[in-house]
């Protein structure tokens, strides 16, 4: 098995993510899992990485899971201890500049929205669904621009390059903890509905027994007292197995 592993989605503070992988790696090795590559990957091309048939473990977004990754196997989903999360579910915060007069999404008609990418549930699809009933002849915003990341979207708001953005609530909490300057002069004016959170996935060549071992290790990671500190640092409060069908609500 290739054993490629990455945890790229909430890497606001990479040392915390590396520590999380170190804990999970220890559990996997103790239970007898053979790891050909014991280092955490930081792939430049996430989609290409997720499409590896022999992928052992990664974390993706729910939107590419249901639109671009038909063959990967969902492993489960962390429960995050961030405002806006409930169990495995999360939402996005609608963020604008503090000095904006607009207090509701409807007030941002014919303004500029910034999204991290067009394959993001939190930054794009959730916002798109919210503006659909507000649109006139298929249009609501004057322009939609893409920044490449939630952090860059917040910077675009601060620099007045855009007026509103939908920001993953877990990312928002991690930025507030580690990079509070990215949130200065900004406010939350709304939130999107809850959807299942970012799934952990494995490749199509992972066997049923290997999948069970991954799930067992992840359950142990979040439940063992010795790993509570590293989990808290990553805002992780639990883990649940998930199925692909749970993400159909995203479409």
Short mmCIF file of C-alpha atoms in Angstrom, two decimals:
data_model
loop_
_atom_site.label_atom_id
_atom_site.label_comp_id
_atom_site.label_asym_id
_atom_site.label_seq_id
_atom_site.Cartn_x
_atom_site.Cartn_y
_atom_site.Cartn_z
CA UNK A 1 0.00 0.00 0.00
CA UNK A 2 1.31 3.48 -0.89
CA UNK A 3 0.48 4.90 2.55
CA UNK A 4 0.38 8.51 1.31
CA UNK A 5 -1.07 10.57 4.16
CA UNK A 6 -1.96 14.25 4.39
CA UNK A 7 -4.07 16.48 6.63
CA UNK A 8 -4.07 19.65 4.54
CA UNK A 9 -7.39 21.34 5.20
CA UNK A 10 -6.97 23.06 8.58
CA UNK A 11 -3.23 23.71 8.58
CA UNK A 12 -3.40 27.23 10.02
CA UNK A 13 -0.66 26.20 12.46
CA UNK A 14 1.27 23.37 10.76
CA UNK A 15 3.16 22.21 13.90
CA UNK A 16 -0.18 21.31 15.51
CA UNK A 17 -1.13 19.24 12.45
CA UNK A 18 2.26 17.52 12.46
CA UNK A 19 1.76 16.66 16.14
CA UNK A 20 -1.69 15.26 15.35
CA UNK A 21 -0.20 13.02 12.66
CA UNK A 22 2.58 11.90 15.02
CA UNK A 23 -0.04 10.76 17.53
CA UNK A 24 -2.10 8.99 14.88
CA UNK A 25 1.01 7.38 13.38
CA UNK A 26 1.95 6.02 16.82
CA UNK A 27 -1.50 4.43 17.19
CA UNK A 28 -1.41 2.93 13.70
CA UNK A 29 2.02 1.41 14.26
CA UNK A 30 1.04 0.04 17.66
CA UNK A 31 -1.96 -1.72 16.14
CA UNK A 32 0.23 -3.32 13.48
CA UNK A 33 -0.44 -1.12 10.45
CA UNK A 34 2.51 -1.12 8.06
CA UNK A 35 3.38 2.43 6.98
CA UNK A 36 5.67 2.60 3.96
CA UNK A 37 5.88 6.38 4.29
CA UNK A 38 5.74 7.77 7.81
CA UNK A 39 6.00 11.45 6.91
CA UNK A 40 3.00 13.72 6.54
CA UNK A 41 2.56 14.93 2.95
CA UNK A 42 1.90 18.57 2.09
CA UNK A 43 0.76 18.21 -1.55
CA UNK A 44 0.69 21.17 -3.91
CA UNK A 45 -2.06 19.64 -6.05
CA UNK A 46 -4.74 18.41 -3.68
CA UNK A 47 -7.06 16.90 -6.28
CA UNK A 48 -4.23 14.90 -7.83
CA UNK A 49 -3.23 13.73 -4.35
CA UNK A 50 -6.78 12.69 -3.42
CA UNK A 51 -7.13 10.74 -6.67
CA UNK A 52 -4.21 8.41 -5.88
CA UNK A 53 -5.69 4.88 -5.84
CA UNK A 54 -3.39 3.87 -2.98
CA UNK A 55 -4.03 6.93 -0.80
CA UNK A 56 -4.10 5.84 2.84
CA UNK A 57 -5.58 8.90 4.52
CA UNK A 58 -6.34 12.52 3.78
CA UNK A 59 -8.98 15.13 4.47
CA UNK A 60 -11.01 16.71 1.71
CA UNK A 61 -13.97 19.05 1.42
CA UNK A 62 -17.49 17.69 1.06
CA UNK A 63 -18.07 19.45 -2.27
CA UNK A 64 -15.21 17.77 -4.18
CA UNK A 65 -16.15 14.51 -2.45
CA UNK A 66 -19.55 14.50 -4.17
CA UNK A 67 -18.50 16.17 -7.44
CA UNK A 68 -14.94 15.06 -8.24
CA UNK A 69 -13.97 12.07 -6.10
CA UNK A 70 -16.38 9.25 -6.96
CA UNK A 71 -13.99 6.43 -6.08
CA UNK A 72 -12.54 7.48 -2.73
CA UNK A 73 -13.89 5.88 0.44
CA UNK A 74 -15.07 8.14 3.28
CA UNK A 75 -13.44 7.14 6.55
CA UNK A 76 -15.10 9.51 8.98
CA UNK A 77 -15.28 13.06 10.21
CA UNK A 78 -13.81 14.85 13.20
CA UNK A 79 -16.08 16.76 15.57
CA UNK A 80 -14.66 20.26 15.93
CA UNK A 81 -14.96 22.38 19.06
CA UNK A 82 -15.41 25.64 17.17
CA UNK A 83 -18.34 28.07 17.29
CA UNK A 84 -20.72 27.07 14.51
CA UNK A 85 -20.04 23.32 14.72
CA UNK A 86 -22.43 20.63 15.96
CA UNK A 87 -21.16 17.05 16.06
CA UNK A 88 -19.73 16.24 12.63
CA UNK A 89 -21.50 19.24 11.08
CA UNK A 90 -20.12 22.70 10.43
CA UNK A 91 -21.12 25.91 8.72
CA UNK A 92 -19.63 29.06 7.27
CA UNK A 93 -19.76 32.58 8.65
CA UNK A 94 -20.67 35.40 6.30
CA UNK A 95 -17.98 38.01 6.89
CA UNK A 96 -17.80 41.66 5.87
CA UNK A 97 -15.94 44.79 6.97
CA UNK A 98 -17.04 46.27 10.28
CA UNK A 99 -17.81 49.63 8.69
CA UNK A 100 -20.17 48.11 6.13
CA UNK A 101 -23.75 49.25 6.66
CA UNK A 102 -25.10 45.93 5.42
CA UNK A 103 -26.33 43.68 8.21
CA UNK A 104 -27.82 40.85 6.14
CA UNK A 105 -26.85 38.94 3.02
CA UNK A 106 -29.62 40.64 1.04
CA UNK A 107 -27.90 43.98 1.66
CA UNK A 108 -24.94 42.88 -0.47
CA UNK A 109 -26.80 42.75 -3.78
CA UNK A 110 -24.59 44.00 -6.62
CA UNK A 111 -21.51 43.92 -4.42
CA UNK A 112 -18.36 41.83 -4.86
CA UNK A 113 -18.02 38.44 -3.19
CA UNK A 114 -14.70 36.67 -2.69
CA UNK A 115 -14.48 32.87 -2.52
CA UNK A 116 -11.50 30.69 -1.78
CA UNK A 117 -12.17 28.35 -4.75
CA UNK A 118 -15.04 27.09 -6.87
CA UNK A 119 -14.72 23.56 -5.47
CA UNK A 120 -15.18 24.65 -1.85
CA UNK A 121 -18.33 23.82 0.09
CA UNK A 122 -17.69 26.38 2.82
CA UNK A 123 -16.43 29.25 0.68
CA UNK A 124 -18.41 28.81 -2.53
CA UNK A 125 -21.21 26.24 -2.69
CA UNK A 126 -22.80 27.17 0.64
CA UNK A 127 -22.83 30.85 -0.34
CA UNK A 128 -24.13 30.06 -3.83
CA UNK A 129 -27.07 28.18 -2.36
CA UNK A 130 -27.89 31.06 -0.02
CA UNK A 131 -28.00 33.69 -2.77
CA UNK A 132 -30.05 31.57 -5.20
CA UNK A 133 -33.44 32.61 -3.74
CA UNK A 134 -32.27 36.24 -3.64
CA UNK A 135 -31.08 36.32 -7.25
CA UNK A 136 -32.79 38.18 -10.07
CA UNK A 137 -32.41 36.63 -13.51
CA UNK A 138 -29.68 34.40 -12.12
CA UNK A 139 -27.60 37.24 -10.72
CA UNK A 140 -27.05 38.58 -7.21
CA UNK A 141 -23.46 39.73 -6.81
CA UNK A 142 -21.94 42.18 -9.25
CA UNK A 143 -18.76 40.10 -9.32
CA UNK A 144 -17.30 36.98 -7.73
CA UNK A 145 -13.54 36.73 -7.39
CA UNK A 146 -11.41 33.81 -6.20
CA UNK A 147 -8.60 34.19 -3.68
CA UNK A 148 -7.10 30.71 -3.27
CA UNK A 149 -7.73 30.37 0.47
CA UNK A 150 -10.00 31.54 3.27
CA UNK A 151 -7.14 33.59 4.69
CA UNK A 152 -6.66 35.37 1.37
CA UNK A 153 -10.41 36.00 1.17
CA UNK A 154 -10.27 37.78 4.54
CA UNK A 155 -7.31 39.82 3.31
CA UNK A 156 -9.32 40.80 0.22
CA UNK A 157 -12.07 42.10 2.51
CA UNK A 158 -9.62 44.08 4.61
CA UNK A 159 -8.05 45.60 1.49
CA UNK A 160 -11.49 46.48 0.05
CA UNK A 161 -11.00 44.24 -2.97
CA UNK A 162 -14.28 42.50 -2.09
CA UNK A 163 -17.23 43.09 0.21
CA UNK A 164 -18.37 39.72 1.56
CA UNK A 165 -17.05 36.18 1.97
CA UNK A 166 -18.19 32.85 3.40
CA UNK A 167 -15.53 31.51 5.78
CA UNK A 168 -15.38 27.97 7.20
CA UNK A 169 -16.15 28.33 10.92
CA UNK A 170 -13.29 26.00 11.93
CA UNK A 171 -10.81 28.01 9.88
CA UNK A 172 -12.28 31.17 11.42
CA UNK A 173 -11.67 29.81 14.94
CA UNK A 174 -8.13 28.68 14.12
CA UNK A 175 -7.28 32.06 12.60
CA UNK A 176 -8.72 33.82 15.65
CA UNK A 177 -6.42 31.68 17.81
CA UNK A 178 -3.22 31.84 15.75
CA UNK A 179 -3.52 34.80 13.36
CA UNK A 180 -6.02 37.25 14.91
CA UNK A 181 -4.78 40.07 12.69
CA UNK A 182 -6.55 38.40 9.76
CA UNK A 183 -9.91 39.17 11.42
CA UNK A 184 -9.36 42.79 12.43
CA UNK A 185 -11.92 45.31 11.20
CA UNK A 186 -14.20 42.47 10.09
CA UNK A 187 -17.60 41.29 11.35
CA UNK A 188 -19.91 38.30 10.99
CA UNK A 189 -23.23 39.26 9.39
CA UNK A 190 -24.74 35.80 9.01
CA UNK A 191 -24.10 32.09 8.71
CA UNK A 192 -24.86 29.25 6.33
CA UNK A 193 -26.89 26.15 7.22
CA UNK A 194 -25.12 23.19 8.79
CA UNK A 195 -23.69 20.52 6.49
CA UNK A 196 -21.49 17.48 7.20
CA UNK A 197 -17.93 18.54 7.93
CA UNK A 198 -14.73 17.87 6.03
CA UNK A 199 -14.45 14.10 5.54
CA UNK A 200 -11.38 12.01 6.08
CA UNK A 201 -10.93 9.77 3.04
CA UNK A 202 -8.94 6.78 1.83
CA UNK A 203 -8.25 5.49 -1.66
CA UNK A 204 -10.29 2.89 -3.56
CA UNK A 205 -7.59 0.24 -3.09
CA UNK A 206 -7.81 0.38 0.71
CA UNK A 207 -9.27 -2.93 1.90
CA UNK A 208 -12.17 -3.30 4.31
CA UNK A 209 -9.78 -4.44 7.05
CA UNK A 210 -7.49 -1.46 6.46
CA UNK A 211 -10.46 0.90 6.54
CA UNK A 212 -11.56 -0.63 9.84
CA UNK A 213 -8.02 -0.15 11.22
CA UNK A 214 -8.03 3.53 10.23
CA UNK A 215 -11.37 4.08 11.92
CA UNK A 216 -10.23 2.25 15.04
CA UNK A 217 -7.09 4.39 15.24
CA UNK A 218 -9.04 7.62 14.80
CA UNK A 219 -11.52 6.66 17.50
CA UNK A 220 -8.59 5.90 19.81
CA UNK A 221 -6.94 9.21 18.93
CA UNK A 222 -9.92 11.27 20.12
CA UNK A 223 -10.77 9.13 23.15
CA UNK A 224 -7.40 8.38 24.76
CA UNK A 225 -6.39 10.81 27.55
CA UNK A 226 -2.78 10.89 26.33
CA UNK A 227 -3.84 12.50 23.04
CA UNK A 228 -6.31 15.06 24.38
CA UNK A 229 -3.83 17.93 24.33
CA UNK A 230 -2.91 17.45 20.68
CA UNK A 231 -6.59 17.07 19.75
CA UNK A 232 -7.54 20.25 21.61
CA UNK A 233 -4.76 22.15 19.84
CA UNK A 234 -6.45 21.22 16.55
CA UNK A 235 -9.95 21.98 17.97
CA UNK A 236 -10.85 18.29 17.65
CA UNK A 237 -13.42 17.01 20.16
CA UNK A 238 -14.49 13.68 18.65
CA UNK A 239 -14.71 11.45 15.60
CA UNK A 240 -17.51 9.57 13.84
CA UNK A 241 -17.55 7.12 10.95
CA UNK A 242 -19.40 8.58 7.95
CA UNK A 243 -20.80 7.31 4.66
CA UNK A 244 -20.82 8.96 1.25
CA UNK A 245 -24.62 9.20 1.37
CA UNK A 246 -24.45 11.64 4.28
CA UNK A 247 -22.89 14.18 1.92
CA UNK A 248 -25.68 14.08 -0.68
CA UNK A 249 -27.27 17.09 1.05
CA UNK A 250 -24.45 19.23 -0.36
CA UNK A 251 -25.66 18.83 -3.96
#
